Amino acid sequence: MPSSPSASAFPLTLVRVRLLLLLVAVGVVSAFAYLLISQQKADDARHYASLQLRFYRQSLSTLLSRLDQFPQLLARDPSLKLALQTPTQSGLIQSANQSLKGFRQITGLSDAYLLDTRGMTIAASNAGEAASFVGRRFDYRPYYQEALAGKLSRFYGMGTTSHIPGYYLAYPVKDNGQIIGVAVVKTILDSFETQLRESGQSLFVVDRNGVICLTSIDSWSYAALHPLTQSQQAEANRAKQYPSDHLPAWANRTLVETDWQSGSLALQPKGLKEGNYQLLAEPVGVLGWKMLWVSNLKTASDAAIQQAALLGLGLFLIGFAIIYRLERLQTMRYRKNEAARLNEAIATQTHQLASTNQELQEKVADLETTRKQWQDAQEKSVQMAKMALLGQLSSGLAHEINQPLAALMALADNANTFLARNQPDMAQQNLELISITAERMSDLTKQLKLFARQAPLTAQPVLVGESLRHAVNILNPRLQQASITLTWPALLDEEWVMAEVTPLSQVWVNLMVNALDAMQAEATPMIEITASKVANTLQITLRDTGSGLDSRVQARLFEPFFTTKPSGEGLGLGLVITQAIIAGFNGQFALYNHPEKGTIAMVVLPLASPSATEI
């Protein structure tokens, strides 16, 4: 009788079948779970990367937009305009260098410099340094060409002198609507690159040519995502934008813009392992830049395999499955909380920006109030300086009045004597001399009253020679005491300027008093007045032969209440008021040492239009 199968064989076979079916089910479920989890991981990574990318993009955009104001502010500096108008004046060039250096220190920029219409650097914040820009041409740079066309220009590239890459901004310097030069500033974005490196992520910024200019990984600097076209290479070479003509490739394959929308790319970036990479891009700035985030999807794939394996094991170990589920729930809650925290941070930042904007508006209103108060105080200071100057001149003026008074008394006595002697002709001559002397005293007192009056500036066509004569009449005692006879070119009695006689007379009085004070120790003092027409302006210079200005005094020339005179002999407001009066006539004022000896005061006033001088 054949033997029958053992009864225990059926359960064993069933177990084996069930184990096989279970293994198949676990394999199918694990494979399906792997697909879902890997996709979820990739989506989460992309979402997180997108948030971070927008954050860094906004940081860079804010930084770049804040820089736009600096070249525009610099282009308004009067010392730069004077340097461009008269580049042969070493004193004006030195003043422009000091202004650029101070602007760099205040703003924290890397460099600030001034180009003329040929692209030549005539002044720079690094003047006198080994790597000075002065005397170098930058007409090949796009920022210069665009600014010369009247635009605010931006450019990023390698510095041809410092060999340090930077972000350049340029703006035209104008005088009466005409472009006379270009103001340029440069900043190094190393602080932003440091921020990228500290993020621990693979982030970089490419320019419109696809060349990496900012990156969190040093080896990626100036690598190209794709080869440059002939026109792009030619343009970069003309501008000397990159450190070399041959830029290294960023990865082992050429990238195009459509690759940034791909879910996965098989490539090997320079310095990274080969794998499947995901790229995210956001536009930034106005130069066609893009910021990219690089993440390796292999990390998400490895995590998906691990979780799928855990899920398969969970089919055998329910307890482990519950623990795994709880961990997943906790992870989801964490991500939800992180998203809420990020949203809250964005809302808080938005509120802070709104508050900051409100504070700025309030500060602008406060500044306008302060400006009006300053203007009122300035007018009072002008009047106070006039009175102080009249006080200083009082002894000389008293002498000027006492002499004619004594002459009047003598002439009157003579006239009485001649009448008593019945000599009417002689008496008539004395009376005529009395009339002439009285008229002279009347002219002097009228000029003093005009000089002392307080009234707002009203520009109108005037002759500079007329205001000089008023000043000479007021200062005549001191000029005679110093044996100085003032003359000036006939041009000053021919060309009309937009000013006002009395305030302009005060300018000459202030400058002449300073010149006379500076020459008290000179054996042969001299004041020389010259004039010339420059474009639509009249340039007047007043030179003395005193000891000149030392560096300490030059640094504080226009500081209110600063004076080198002994206590009680000066308020320290003369040059401040002089500068304010000239600026009120849309003019320019500069004070610098003569190369040989003494000081030169230069006043530039706008010429009156021919129609304004017609009678």
XYZ file of C-alpha atoms in Angstrom, residues 190-585:
396
model
C 31.955 89.065 -0.117
C 29.565 89.375 2.841
C 26.761 87.856 0.762
C 29.062 85.057 -0.464
C 29.977 84.365 3.174
C 26.262 84.079 3.939
C 25.903 81.542 1.105
C 28.864 79.493 2.386
C 27.526 79.455 5.942
C 24.181 78.102 4.708
C 25.814 74.724 4.039
C 23.870 74.438 0.764
C 24.945 74.362 -2.880
C 23.887 77.839 -4.015
C 25.217 80.076 -6.757
C 24.338 83.087 -8.909
C 24.916 83.179 -12.671
C 24.984 86.243 -14.930
C 23.079 86.539 -18.185
C 25.886 84.649 -19.969
C 25.483 81.623 -17.665
C 28.772 82.317 -15.811
C 28.855 81.820 -12.031
C 29.721 85.125 -10.299
C 28.652 84.406 -6.669
C 28.740 80.941 -5.068
C 28.817 79.020 -1.812
C 31.534 76.718 -3.238
C 34.842 78.431 -4.127
C 35.762 76.009 -6.919
C 32.639 77.069 -8.860
C 33.699 80.720 -9.231
C 33.621 81.834 -12.878
C 32.619 78.391 -14.114
C 30.200 78.369 -17.062
C 26.963 76.368 -17.272
C 27.357 76.306 -21.036
C 29.956 77.557 -23.551
C 29.683 81.250 -24.384
C 28.623 82.255 -27.879
C 31.066 84.187 -30.043
C 29.203 87.460 -29.430
C 29.047 86.835 -25.663
C 32.787 86.031 -25.558
C 33.637 89.083 -27.657
C 31.532 91.365 -25.441
C 33.099 89.925 -22.257
C 36.607 90.331 -23.685
C 35.952 93.978 -24.620
C 34.692 94.721 -21.119
C 37.426 92.563 -19.468
C 34.612 91.055 -17.415
C 36.096 87.632 -16.580
C 39.552 86.612 -15.287
C 40.362 84.676 -18.516
C 39.086 83.959 -22.024
C 38.599 80.234 -21.294
C 36.150 79.565 -18.465
C 35.930 76.052 -16.939
C 32.718 74.040 -17.287
C 30.565 73.732 -14.166
C 29.486 70.134 -14.873
C 30.177 67.244 -17.224
C 27.356 68.342 -19.530
C 26.047 71.585 -21.006
C 22.979 73.008 -19.276
C 20.146 74.985 -20.848
C 17.363 76.905 -19.139
C 14.803 74.118 -19.668
C 16.976 71.854 -17.496
C 16.039 73.971 -14.485
C 12.444 72.800 -14.758
C 13.443 69.123 -14.988
C 12.747 66.921 -12.016
C 16.051 65.061 -12.235
C 19.302 65.499 -14.178
C 22.102 62.968 -14.472
C 25.268 65.031 -14.182
C 28.426 65.579 -12.144
C 29.029 69.182 -10.996
C 32.633 70.183 -10.472
C 33.812 68.949 -7.069
C 30.649 66.849 -6.407
C 29.884 63.165 -6.934
C 28.022 61.996 -9.987
C 24.307 61.549 -9.378
C 20.783 62.730 -10.113
C 20.530 66.439 -9.342
C 17.616 68.813 -9.059
C 18.056 72.522 -9.977
C 15.843 75.400 -8.886
C 16.246 78.935 -10.291
C 14.915 82.393 -9.362
C 15.625 85.685 -11.210
C 17.455 88.330 -9.178
C 18.388 91.968 -9.849
C 18.126 93.888 -13.107
C 21.189 92.477 -14.896
C 19.519 89.233 -15.972
C 21.044 87.247 -13.081
C 19.579 83.987 -11.770
C 20.130 82.315 -8.404
C 20.253 78.484 -8.480
C 19.881 75.846 -5.785
C 21.488 72.428 -6.417
C 20.323 69.354 -4.508
C 21.270 65.696 -4.991
C 18.164 63.496 -5.319
C 20.203 60.483 -4.237
C 19.708 61.611 -0.670
C 15.925 61.485 -1.112
C 16.214 58.123 -2.906
C 18.255 56.594 -0.097
C 15.728 57.815 2.444
C 12.872 56.305 0.394
C 14.590 52.897 0.262
C 15.109 52.955 3.986
C 11.514 53.862 4.758
C 10.170 51.285 2.311
C 12.276 48.627 4.005
C 10.946 49.724 7.355
C 7.419 49.560 6.016
C 8.033 46.001 4.762
C 9.413 45.011 8.087
C 6.359 46.577 9.664
C 4.167 43.941 7.976
C 5.918 41.377 10.124
C 6.275 43.560 13.198
C 3.077 45.485 13.895
C 4.587 47.129 16.861
C 7.450 48.447 14.796
C 4.912 49.623 12.196
C 3.054 51.628 14.877
C 6.291 53.184 16.038
C 7.195 54.012 12.438
C 3.740 55.518 11.915
C 4.080 57.658 15.010
C 7.482 58.827 13.804
C 5.970 59.754 10.432
C 3.164 61.685 12.136
C 5.705 63.496 14.238
C 7.756 64.344 11.132
C 4.646 65.689 9.413
C 3.783 67.808 12.434
C 7.331 69.107 12.511
C 7.164 70.091 8.862
C 3.797 71.729 9.407
C 5.183 73.683 12.352
C 8.227 74.681 10.307
C 5.991 75.927 7.504
C 3.893 77.882 10.023
C 7.035 79.330 11.579
C 8.325 80.412 8.188
C 4.962 82.025 7.357
C 4.978 83.794 10.707
C 8.533 84.997 10.131
C 7.544 86.339 6.711
C 4.524 88.112 8.209
C 6.680 89.598 10.986
C 9.246 90.813 8.492
C 6.506 92.365 6.364
C 5.152 94.191 9.426
C 8.653 95.396 10.320
C 9.165 96.693 6.794
C 5.883 98.605 6.997
C 6.921 100.085 10.357
C 10.316 101.036 8.964
C 8.651 102.758 6.017
C 6.452 104.759 8.399
C 9.506 105.747 10.449
C 11.296 106.862 7.300
C 8.342 109.059 6.324
C 8.378 110.637 9.792
C 12.123 111.222 9.548
C 11.683 112.893 6.161
C 9.135 115.266 7.719
C 11.518 115.956 10.619
C 14.338 116.647 8.178
C 12.180 119.147 6.269
C 11.386 120.960 9.540
C 15.078 120.938 10.448
C 15.960 122.309 7.005
C 13.591 125.242 7.467
C 14.991 125.926 10.944
C 18.519 125.747 9.536
C 17.587 128.193 6.774
C 16.199 130.661 9.345
C 19.296 130.280 11.500
C 21.500 130.770 8.465
C 19.786 134.078 7.593
C 20.249 135.250 11.183
C 23.908 134.189 11.060
C 24.415 136.208 7.866
C 22.995 139.325 9.568
C 25.028 138.665 12.728
C 28.207 138.330 10.651
C 27.421 141.630 8.893
C 27.067 143.396 12.230
C 30.261 141.756 13.544
C 32.176 142.845 10.445
C 30.851 146.420 10.740
C 31.981 146.376 14.362
C 35.482 145.283 13.341
C 35.588 148.078 10.726
C 34.084 150.734 13.046
C 37.396 152.425 13.865
C 38.305 152.811 10.206
C 34.808 154.000 9.328
C 34.899 156.539 12.177
C 38.161 157.860 10.730
C 36.551 158.045 7.264
C 33.676 160.112 8.711
C 35.740 162.278 11.134
C 38.042 163.563 8.379
C 35.160 164.910 6.222
C 33.503 166.363 9.337
C 36.673 168.271 10.251
C 36.933 169.465 6.674
C 33.293 170.635 6.764
C 33.905 172.652 9.936
C 37.027 174.276 8.462
C 35.311 175.080 5.172
C 32.285 176.559 7.005
C 34.577 178.823 9.105
C 36.419 179.895 5.966
C 33.131 180.705 4.213
C 32.065 182.936 7.157
C 35.420 184.703 7.093
C 35.233 185.350 3.350
C 31.677 186.699 3.696
C 32.815 189.004 6.497
C 35.581 190.282 4.194
C 33.052 190.800 1.389
C 34.659 188.091 -0.769
C 31.583 186.183 -2.042
C 33.515 184.315 -4.782
C 35.837 182.672 -2.263
C 32.904 181.930 0.019
C 31.102 180.266 -2.941
C 34.099 177.975 -3.582
C 34.103 176.861 0.068
C 30.348 176.166 -0.045
C 30.814 173.997 -3.157
C 33.552 171.994 -1.392
C 31.172 171.586 1.570
C 28.504 170.152 -0.792
C 30.978 167.680 -2.400
C 32.254 166.482 1.001
C 28.705 166.016 2.344
C 27.728 164.024 -0.764
C 30.704 161.698 -0.222
C 29.647 161.112 3.408
C 26.085 160.434 2.206
C 27.319 157.776 -0.291
C 29.310 156.051 2.438
C 26.373 155.911 4.870
C 24.026 154.632 2.124
C 26.406 151.767 1.338
C 26.671 150.909 5.038
C 22.846 150.850 5.324
C 22.552 148.588 2.256
C 25.273 146.298 3.608
C 23.538 145.991 6.993
C 19.994 145.406 5.725
C 18.417 141.965 6.161
C 16.530 140.616 3.153
C 16.196 137.246 1.359
C 18.396 136.533 -1.673
C 16.836 137.484 -5.023
C 19.042 136.732 -8.036
C 19.004 139.366 -10.766
C 21.453 140.573 -13.434
C 24.314 142.539 -11.807
C 27.844 143.626 -12.694
C 30.517 142.129 -10.440
C 32.526 145.346 -10.680
C 29.720 147.289 -8.974
C 29.722 144.942 -5.953
C 33.548 145.130 -5.809
C 33.415 148.924 -5.675
C 30.956 148.774 -2.764
C 33.293 146.408 -0.916
C 36.329 148.621 -1.590
C 34.452 151.696 -0.229
C 33.649 149.827 2.986
C 37.206 148.456 3.405
C 39.006 151.599 2.139
C 40.643 152.435 5.535
C 42.182 148.965 5.873
C 43.244 148.862 2.209
C 44.934 152.253 2.539
C 46.607 151.157 5.767
C 48.040 148.119 3.936
C 48.991 150.279 0.898
C 46.889 148.106 -1.415
C 45.183 149.516 -4.492
C 42.663 147.082 -5.913
C 42.083 146.727 -9.644
C 40.202 144.104 -11.613
C 39.768 143.073 -15.247
C 37.390 145.078 -17.445
C 35.502 141.806 -17.957
C 33.938 142.265 -14.498
C 32.379 145.575 -15.629
C 31.124 144.066 -18.903
C 29.635 140.637 -18.127
C 26.379 140.374 -16.151
C 25.860 137.552 -13.646
C 22.774 136.323 -11.765
C 23.284 137.578 -8.192
C 22.458 140.566 -5.953
C 24.783 143.506 -5.339
C 24.596 143.750 -1.535
C 25.058 140.018 -0.654
C 27.762 139.765 -3.334
C 29.484 142.780 -1.777
C 29.463 140.932 1.538
C 31.192 137.987 -0.174
C 34.033 140.268 -1.366
C 34.236 141.975 2.038
C 34.536 138.596 3.810
C 37.213 137.342 1.377
C 39.179 140.626 1.444
C 39.097 140.801 5.268
C 40.428 137.226 5.437
C 43.138 138.152 2.897
C 44.135 141.299 4.829
C 44.255 139.360 8.123
C 46.422 136.677 6.496
C 48.921 139.277 5.205
C 49.424 141.321 8.389
C 52.995 140.033 8.722
C 53.840 140.572 5.025
C 56.134 143.465 4.049
C 54.513 143.914 0.624
C 50.958 142.573 0.780
C 49.060 142.155 -2.483
C 45.530 141.164 -3.507
C 45.148 140.078 -7.146
C 41.719 139.712 -8.807
C 41.344 137.783 -12.094
C 38.325 136.675 -14.114
C 37.488 134.380 -17.044
C 34.425 132.953 -18.756
C 33.994 129.167 -18.478
C 31.014 127.748 -20.413
C 27.934 129.616 -19.085
C 29.649 130.884 -15.944
C 31.980 133.684 -14.847
C 34.940 132.468 -12.769
C 36.453 135.095 -10.421
C 39.616 134.410 -8.368
C 40.964 136.514 -5.486
C 44.552 135.703 -4.502
C 46.520 136.991 -1.504
C 50.212 136.603 -0.650
C 49.726 135.381 2.893
C 51.006 132.158 4.492
C 48.278 129.949 2.943
C 46.166 127.224 4.592
C 47.581 124.282 6.530
C 45.924 120.849 6.383
C 44.217 121.286 9.774
C 42.534 124.514 8.680
C 41.605 123.103 5.241
C 39.743 120.222 6.874
C 37.548 122.663 8.872
C 37.195 125.583 6.426
C 33.400 125.472 6.258
C 32.747 124.410 9.841
C 30.513 126.987 11.601
C 32.200 129.005 14.399
C 35.674 127.672 13.549
C 38.193 130.548 13.368
C 41.970 130.980 13.553
C 41.646 134.581 14.721
C 42.169 135.626 18.379
C 39.145 135.569 20.673
C 36.806 138.480 20.028
C 38.089 139.181 16.512
C 36.003 136.709 14.545
C 32.848 134.558 14.794
C 33.995 131.802 12.462
C 31.016 132.357 10.153
C 32.586 134.311 7.280
C 33.345 131.387 4.934
C 30.166 129.530 5.931
C 28.057 132.566 5.027
C 30.094 133.191 1.869
C 29.468 129.624 0.714
C 25.747 129.904 1.533
C 25.357 133.211 -0.386
C 27.104 131.831 -3.483
C 25.088 128.613 -3.335
C 21.934 130.741 -3.088
C 22.860 132.166 -6.504
